[in-house]
Short mmCIF file of C-alpha atoms and ligand atoms in Angstrom, two decimals:
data_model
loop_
_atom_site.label_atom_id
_atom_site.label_comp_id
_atom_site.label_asym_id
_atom_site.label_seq_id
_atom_site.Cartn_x
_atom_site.Cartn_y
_atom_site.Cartn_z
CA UNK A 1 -20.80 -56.74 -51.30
CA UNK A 2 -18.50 -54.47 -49.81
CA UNK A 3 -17.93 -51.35 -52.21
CA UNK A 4 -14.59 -50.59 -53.58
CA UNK A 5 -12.90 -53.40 -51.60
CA UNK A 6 -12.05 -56.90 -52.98
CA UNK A 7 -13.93 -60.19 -51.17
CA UNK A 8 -12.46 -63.93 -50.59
CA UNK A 9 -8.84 -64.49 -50.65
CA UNK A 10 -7.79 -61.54 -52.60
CA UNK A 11 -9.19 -59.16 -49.93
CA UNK A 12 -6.86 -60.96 -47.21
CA UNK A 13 -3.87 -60.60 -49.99
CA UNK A 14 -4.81 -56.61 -50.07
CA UNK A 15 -5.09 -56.31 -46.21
CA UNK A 16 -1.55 -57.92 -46.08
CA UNK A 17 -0.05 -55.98 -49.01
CA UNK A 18 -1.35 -52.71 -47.66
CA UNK A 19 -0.40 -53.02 -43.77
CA UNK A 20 3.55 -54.38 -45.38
CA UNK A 21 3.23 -50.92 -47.43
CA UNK A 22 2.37 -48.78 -44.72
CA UNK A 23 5.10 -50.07 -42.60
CA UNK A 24 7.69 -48.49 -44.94
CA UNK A 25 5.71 -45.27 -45.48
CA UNK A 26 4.42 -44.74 -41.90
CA UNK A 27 7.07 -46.26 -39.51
CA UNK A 28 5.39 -45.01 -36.67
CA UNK A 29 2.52 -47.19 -37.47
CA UNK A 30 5.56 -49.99 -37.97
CA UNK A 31 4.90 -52.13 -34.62
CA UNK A 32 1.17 -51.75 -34.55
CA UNK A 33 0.68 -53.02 -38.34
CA UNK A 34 3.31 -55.96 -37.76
CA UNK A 35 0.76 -57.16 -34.97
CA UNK A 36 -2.41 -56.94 -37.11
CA UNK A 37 0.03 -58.81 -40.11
CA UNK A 38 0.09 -61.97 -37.15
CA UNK A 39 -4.05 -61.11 -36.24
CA UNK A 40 -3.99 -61.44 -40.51
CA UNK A 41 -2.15 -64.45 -40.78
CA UNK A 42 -4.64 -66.46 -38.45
CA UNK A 43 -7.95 -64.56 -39.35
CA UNK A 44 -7.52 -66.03 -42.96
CA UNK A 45 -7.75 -70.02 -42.45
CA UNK A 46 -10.95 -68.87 -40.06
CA UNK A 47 -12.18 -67.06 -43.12
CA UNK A 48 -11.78 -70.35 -45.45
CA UNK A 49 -13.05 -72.66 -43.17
CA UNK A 50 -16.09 -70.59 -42.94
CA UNK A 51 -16.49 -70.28 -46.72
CA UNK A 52 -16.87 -73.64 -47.29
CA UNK A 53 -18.58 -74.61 -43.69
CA UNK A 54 -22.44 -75.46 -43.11
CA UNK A 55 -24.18 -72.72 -41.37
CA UNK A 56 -27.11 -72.43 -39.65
CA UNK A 57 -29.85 -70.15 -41.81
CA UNK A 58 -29.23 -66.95 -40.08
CA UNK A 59 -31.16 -65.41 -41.76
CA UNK A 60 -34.44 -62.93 -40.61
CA UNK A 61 -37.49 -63.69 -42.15
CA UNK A 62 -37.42 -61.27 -44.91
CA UNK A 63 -40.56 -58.87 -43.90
CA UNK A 64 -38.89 -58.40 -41.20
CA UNK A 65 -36.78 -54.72 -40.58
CA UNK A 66 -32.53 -55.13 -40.98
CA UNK A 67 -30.56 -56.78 -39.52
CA UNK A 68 -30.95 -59.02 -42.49
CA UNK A 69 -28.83 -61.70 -39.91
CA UNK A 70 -29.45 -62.75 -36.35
CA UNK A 71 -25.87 -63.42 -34.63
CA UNK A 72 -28.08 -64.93 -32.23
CA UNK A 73 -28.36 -68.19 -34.16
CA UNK A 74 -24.31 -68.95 -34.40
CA UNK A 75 -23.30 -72.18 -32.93
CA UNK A 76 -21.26 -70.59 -30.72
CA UNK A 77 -21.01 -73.92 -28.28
CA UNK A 78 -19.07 -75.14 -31.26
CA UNK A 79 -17.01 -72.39 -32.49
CA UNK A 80 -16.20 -72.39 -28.59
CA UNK A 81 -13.04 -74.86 -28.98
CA UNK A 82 -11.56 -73.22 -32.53
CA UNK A 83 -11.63 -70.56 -31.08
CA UNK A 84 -9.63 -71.15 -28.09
CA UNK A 85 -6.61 -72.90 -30.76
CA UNK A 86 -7.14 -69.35 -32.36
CA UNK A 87 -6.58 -67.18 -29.47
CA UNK A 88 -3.83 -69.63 -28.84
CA UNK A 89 -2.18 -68.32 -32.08
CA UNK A 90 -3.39 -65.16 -32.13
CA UNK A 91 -1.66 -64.00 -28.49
CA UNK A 92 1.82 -65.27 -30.09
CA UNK A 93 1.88 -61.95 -31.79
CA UNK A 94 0.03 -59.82 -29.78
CA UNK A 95 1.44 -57.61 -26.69
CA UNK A 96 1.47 -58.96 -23.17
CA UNK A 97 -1.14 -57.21 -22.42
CA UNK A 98 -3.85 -59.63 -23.75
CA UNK A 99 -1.24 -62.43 -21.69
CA UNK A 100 -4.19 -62.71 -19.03
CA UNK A 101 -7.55 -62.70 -21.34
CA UNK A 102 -5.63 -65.21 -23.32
CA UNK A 103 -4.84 -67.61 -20.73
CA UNK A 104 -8.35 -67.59 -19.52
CA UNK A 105 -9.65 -68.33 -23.01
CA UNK A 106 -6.75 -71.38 -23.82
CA UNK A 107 -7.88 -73.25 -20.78
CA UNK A 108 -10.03 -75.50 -22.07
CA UNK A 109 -13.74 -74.10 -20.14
CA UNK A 110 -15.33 -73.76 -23.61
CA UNK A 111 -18.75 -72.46 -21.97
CA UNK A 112 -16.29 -69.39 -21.18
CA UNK A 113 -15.42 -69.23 -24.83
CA UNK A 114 -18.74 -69.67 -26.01
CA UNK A 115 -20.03 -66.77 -23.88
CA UNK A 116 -17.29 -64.66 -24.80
CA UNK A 117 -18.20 -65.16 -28.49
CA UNK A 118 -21.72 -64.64 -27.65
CA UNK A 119 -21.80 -61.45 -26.06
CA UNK A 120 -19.30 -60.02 -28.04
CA UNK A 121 -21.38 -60.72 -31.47
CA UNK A 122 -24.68 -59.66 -29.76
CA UNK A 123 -22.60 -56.27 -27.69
CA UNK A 124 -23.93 -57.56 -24.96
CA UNK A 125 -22.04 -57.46 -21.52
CA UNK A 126 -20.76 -60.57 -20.14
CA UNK A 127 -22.37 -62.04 -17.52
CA UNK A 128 -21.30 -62.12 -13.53
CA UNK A 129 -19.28 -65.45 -13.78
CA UNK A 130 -17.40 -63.73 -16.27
CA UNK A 131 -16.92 -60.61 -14.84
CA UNK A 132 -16.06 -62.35 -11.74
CA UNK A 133 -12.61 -63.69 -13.63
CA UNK A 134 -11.39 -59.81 -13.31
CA UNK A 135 -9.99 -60.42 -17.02
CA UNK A 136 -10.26 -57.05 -18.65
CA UNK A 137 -13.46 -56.97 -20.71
CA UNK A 138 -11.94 -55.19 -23.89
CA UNK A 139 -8.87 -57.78 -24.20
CA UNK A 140 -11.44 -60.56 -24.33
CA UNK A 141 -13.68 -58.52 -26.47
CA UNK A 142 -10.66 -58.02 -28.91
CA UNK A 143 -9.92 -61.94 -29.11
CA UNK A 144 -13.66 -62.37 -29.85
CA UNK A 145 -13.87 -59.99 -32.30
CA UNK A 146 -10.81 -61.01 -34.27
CA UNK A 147 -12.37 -64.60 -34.16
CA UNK A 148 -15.59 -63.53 -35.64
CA UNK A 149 -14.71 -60.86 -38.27
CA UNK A 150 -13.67 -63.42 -40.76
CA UNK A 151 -16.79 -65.68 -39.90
CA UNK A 152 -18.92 -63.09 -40.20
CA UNK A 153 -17.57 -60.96 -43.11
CA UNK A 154 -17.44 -65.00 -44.93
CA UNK A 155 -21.38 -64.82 -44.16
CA UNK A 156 -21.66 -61.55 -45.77
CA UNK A 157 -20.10 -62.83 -49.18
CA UNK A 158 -22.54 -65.73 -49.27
CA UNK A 159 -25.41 -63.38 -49.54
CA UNK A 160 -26.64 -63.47 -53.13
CA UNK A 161 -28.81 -60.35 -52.98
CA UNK A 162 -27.72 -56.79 -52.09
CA UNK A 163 -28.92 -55.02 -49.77
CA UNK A 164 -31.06 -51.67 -50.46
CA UNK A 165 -31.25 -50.19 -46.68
CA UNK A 166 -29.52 -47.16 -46.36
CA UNK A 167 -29.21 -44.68 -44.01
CA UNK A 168 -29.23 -46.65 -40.90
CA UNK A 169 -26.57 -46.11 -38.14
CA UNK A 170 -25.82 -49.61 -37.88
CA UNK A 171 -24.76 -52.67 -40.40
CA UNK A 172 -28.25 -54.02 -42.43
CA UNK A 173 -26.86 -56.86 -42.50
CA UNK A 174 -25.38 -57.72 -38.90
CA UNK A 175 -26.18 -55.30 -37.00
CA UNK A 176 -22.82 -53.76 -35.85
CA UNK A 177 -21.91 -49.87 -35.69
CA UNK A 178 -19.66 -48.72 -38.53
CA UNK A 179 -15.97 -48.82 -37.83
CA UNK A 180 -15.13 -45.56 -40.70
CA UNK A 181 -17.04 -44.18 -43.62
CA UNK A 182 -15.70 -43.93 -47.10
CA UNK A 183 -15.85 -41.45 -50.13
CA UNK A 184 -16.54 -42.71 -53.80
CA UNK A 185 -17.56 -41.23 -57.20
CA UNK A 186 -20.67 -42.82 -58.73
CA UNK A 187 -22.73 -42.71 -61.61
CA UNK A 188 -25.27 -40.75 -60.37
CA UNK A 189 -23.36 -39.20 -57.60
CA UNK A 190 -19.41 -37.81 -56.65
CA UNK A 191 -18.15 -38.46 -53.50
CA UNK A 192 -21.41 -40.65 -52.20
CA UNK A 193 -20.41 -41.58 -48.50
CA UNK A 194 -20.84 -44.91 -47.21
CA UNK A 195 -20.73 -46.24 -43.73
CA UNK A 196 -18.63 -49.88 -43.58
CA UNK A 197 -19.62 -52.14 -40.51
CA UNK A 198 -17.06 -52.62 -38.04
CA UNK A 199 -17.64 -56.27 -38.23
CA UNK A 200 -18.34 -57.86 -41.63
CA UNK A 201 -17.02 -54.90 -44.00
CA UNK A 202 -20.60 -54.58 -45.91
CA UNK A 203 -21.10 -50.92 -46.54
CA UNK A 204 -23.64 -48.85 -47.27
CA UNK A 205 -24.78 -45.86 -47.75
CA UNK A 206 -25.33 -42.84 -45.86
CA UNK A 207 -26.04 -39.30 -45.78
CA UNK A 208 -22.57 -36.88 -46.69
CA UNK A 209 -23.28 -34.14 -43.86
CA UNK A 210 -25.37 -36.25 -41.12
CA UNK A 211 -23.75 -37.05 -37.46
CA UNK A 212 -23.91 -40.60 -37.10
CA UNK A 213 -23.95 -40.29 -33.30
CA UNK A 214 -26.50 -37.63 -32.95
CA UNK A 215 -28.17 -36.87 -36.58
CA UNK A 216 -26.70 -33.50 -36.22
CA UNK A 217 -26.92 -32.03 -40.19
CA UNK A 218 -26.17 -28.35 -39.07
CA UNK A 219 -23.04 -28.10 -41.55
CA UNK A 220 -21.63 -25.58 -38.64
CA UNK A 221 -21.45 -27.93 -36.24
CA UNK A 222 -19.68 -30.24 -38.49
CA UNK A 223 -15.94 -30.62 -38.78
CA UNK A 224 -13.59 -32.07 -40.66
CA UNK A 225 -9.48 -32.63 -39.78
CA UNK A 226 -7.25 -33.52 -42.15
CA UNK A 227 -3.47 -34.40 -41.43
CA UNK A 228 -0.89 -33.10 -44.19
CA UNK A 229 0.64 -36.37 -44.23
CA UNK A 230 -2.86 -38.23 -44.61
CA UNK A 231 -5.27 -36.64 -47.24
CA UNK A 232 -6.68 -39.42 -48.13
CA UNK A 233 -8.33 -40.11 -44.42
CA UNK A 234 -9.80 -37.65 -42.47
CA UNK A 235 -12.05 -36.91 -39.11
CA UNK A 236 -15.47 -35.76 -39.22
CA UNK A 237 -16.36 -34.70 -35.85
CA UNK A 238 -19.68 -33.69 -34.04
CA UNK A 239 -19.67 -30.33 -32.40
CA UNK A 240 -23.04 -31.37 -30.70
CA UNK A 241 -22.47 -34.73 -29.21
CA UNK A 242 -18.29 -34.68 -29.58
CA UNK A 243 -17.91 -37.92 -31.84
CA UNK A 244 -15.97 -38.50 -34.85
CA UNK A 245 -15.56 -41.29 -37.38
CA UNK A 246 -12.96 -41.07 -39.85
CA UNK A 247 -13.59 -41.35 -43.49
CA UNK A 248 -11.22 -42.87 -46.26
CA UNK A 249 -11.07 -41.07 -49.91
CA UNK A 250 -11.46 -44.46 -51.65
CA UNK A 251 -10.34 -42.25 -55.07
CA UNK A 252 -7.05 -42.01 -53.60
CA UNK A 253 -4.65 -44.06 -55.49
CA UNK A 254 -4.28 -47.91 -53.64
CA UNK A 255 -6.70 -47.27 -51.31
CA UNK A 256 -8.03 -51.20 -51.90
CA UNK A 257 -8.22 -52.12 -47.91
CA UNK A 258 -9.23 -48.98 -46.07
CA UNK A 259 -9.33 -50.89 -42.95
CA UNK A 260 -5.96 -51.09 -42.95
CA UNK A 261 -5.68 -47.33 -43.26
CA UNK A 262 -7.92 -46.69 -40.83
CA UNK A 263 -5.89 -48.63 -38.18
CA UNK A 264 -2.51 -47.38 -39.27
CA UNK A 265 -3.99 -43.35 -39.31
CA UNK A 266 -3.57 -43.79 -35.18
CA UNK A 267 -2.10 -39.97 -35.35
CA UNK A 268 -5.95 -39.11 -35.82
CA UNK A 269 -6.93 -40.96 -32.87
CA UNK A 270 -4.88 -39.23 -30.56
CA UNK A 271 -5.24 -35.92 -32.19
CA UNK A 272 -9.33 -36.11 -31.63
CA UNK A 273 -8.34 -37.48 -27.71
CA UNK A 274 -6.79 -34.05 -27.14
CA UNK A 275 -9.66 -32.43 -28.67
CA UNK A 276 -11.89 -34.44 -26.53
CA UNK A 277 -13.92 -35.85 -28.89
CA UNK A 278 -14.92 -39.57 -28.52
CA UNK A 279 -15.00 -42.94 -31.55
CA UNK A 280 -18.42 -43.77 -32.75
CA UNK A 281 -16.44 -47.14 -32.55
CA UNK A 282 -12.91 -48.25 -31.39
CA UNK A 283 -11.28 -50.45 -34.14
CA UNK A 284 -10.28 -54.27 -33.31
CA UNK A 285 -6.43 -53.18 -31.70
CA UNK A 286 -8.99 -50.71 -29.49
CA UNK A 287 -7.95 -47.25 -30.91
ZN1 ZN B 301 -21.99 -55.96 -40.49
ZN1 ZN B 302 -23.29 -35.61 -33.26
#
């Protein structure tokens, strides 16, 4: 379902191929990319064992408006212990930083796992008992996230029919915010943008000169940055509201795993800090 990007185990090969490419060509990217290779490398069993697993029907009834899923119906009280033997694997690779959300989540209290999952799938906060643990909320956040991507995204490539919403500010299909926007050529129409969800890769598409943030379609209060060394991915950014997403030219030669691009382009990131302007939504290593 996603456009332009492979699905099942070829995607994971073109996620891995692309980070181990950008490593050579942006070496200041180098040390980020070799974590998200280890995030990789345990995100794709999670992906194949929920291929082939039993799910509950997730699904909405179909009258009603998108989402077409409710997250809300994931057993999370039994995802709760894979996930803690993932987060055990997962914080091998990652910085100490994540040394304390980690621990908390490898101790065996799977009602704190479930919850984590939980809230994290639904953006919901966590609760007070939670909170209480003084574990920083966005290195939990990330270890949930990277835990449901693959379920999620395997979800997503079960569904038989596409989906037809477009124009929405948030996935049709699971309800998350879109994590960049990308640029194709069409039959009918060159350089259609599409919005891909920050969770479960489905894209779809969106108006070319709309804020997402705000709806701002003023083309003067519209901007676009591009880096010299990056044409293929630049920031469009709000004057109005002071958000930017970044989109990916998807006619750019090799440009099969955008998401990849997306996290190694940090340079934009910190370019749009000093500007001030703020991410319609941090990717999973929180840029
Ligand atoms: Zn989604
Ligand atoms: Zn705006």
């Amino acid at each position: 379902m996603p456009t332009g990007v492979e699905q099942g185990g070829p995607l994971w090969q073109a996620r891995r191929n692309r980070a181990v490419a950008l490593q050579t060509a942006r070496p200041h990217a180098a040390d980020l990319l070799d974590s998200y290779l280890g995030v990789l490398d345990c995100q794709e069993p999670v992906y194949k064992t929920s291929r082939d697993a039993r799910w509950p029907d997730l699904r909405n009834p179909e009258s009603n408006t998108p989402p077409r899923l409710s997250l809300e119906r994931l057993p999370y009280e039994s995802l709760a212990q894979p996930f803690s033997e993932f987060v055990h694997e997962v914080q091998k690779v990652m910085p100490e930083a994540l040394t304390q959300a980690a621990t908390a989540l490898d101790t065996g209290n799977l009602t704190v796992n479930a919850e984590v999952l939980q809230k994290t799938a639904l953006q919901q906060p966590f609760s007070a008992s939670i909170q209480s643990l003084q574990i920083e909320v966005t290195a939990l956040q990330f270890f949930g996230r990277a835990f449901l991507e693959p379920i999620v995204e395997a979800i997503a490539h079960h569904q038989d029919r596409p989906l037809h919403q477009a124009g929405g500010t948030v996935c049709p299909l699971c309800n998350w915010p879109p994590q960049f926007a990308t640029l194709q050529d069409e039959t009918e129409i060159q350089g259609r943008r599409s919005l891909v969800c920050a969770l479960c890769s489905v894209a779809w598409s969106f108006p070319r000169t709309v804020c997402i943030k705000c709806g701002e379609a003023n083309a003067e209060n519209l901007h676009y940055h591009v880096a010299d060394s990056l044409p293929y991915m630049r920031v469009e950014a709000c004057n109005s509201c002071h958000t930017y997403i970044k989109v990916a030219d998807l006619r750019a030669e090799g440009l099969l795993a955008p998401v990849v691009d997306e996290l190694a382009s940090v340079e934009l990131d910190l370019w749009c800090k000093e500007q001030g302007l703020t991410k319609f939504q941090t990717n999973l290593l929180g840029m």
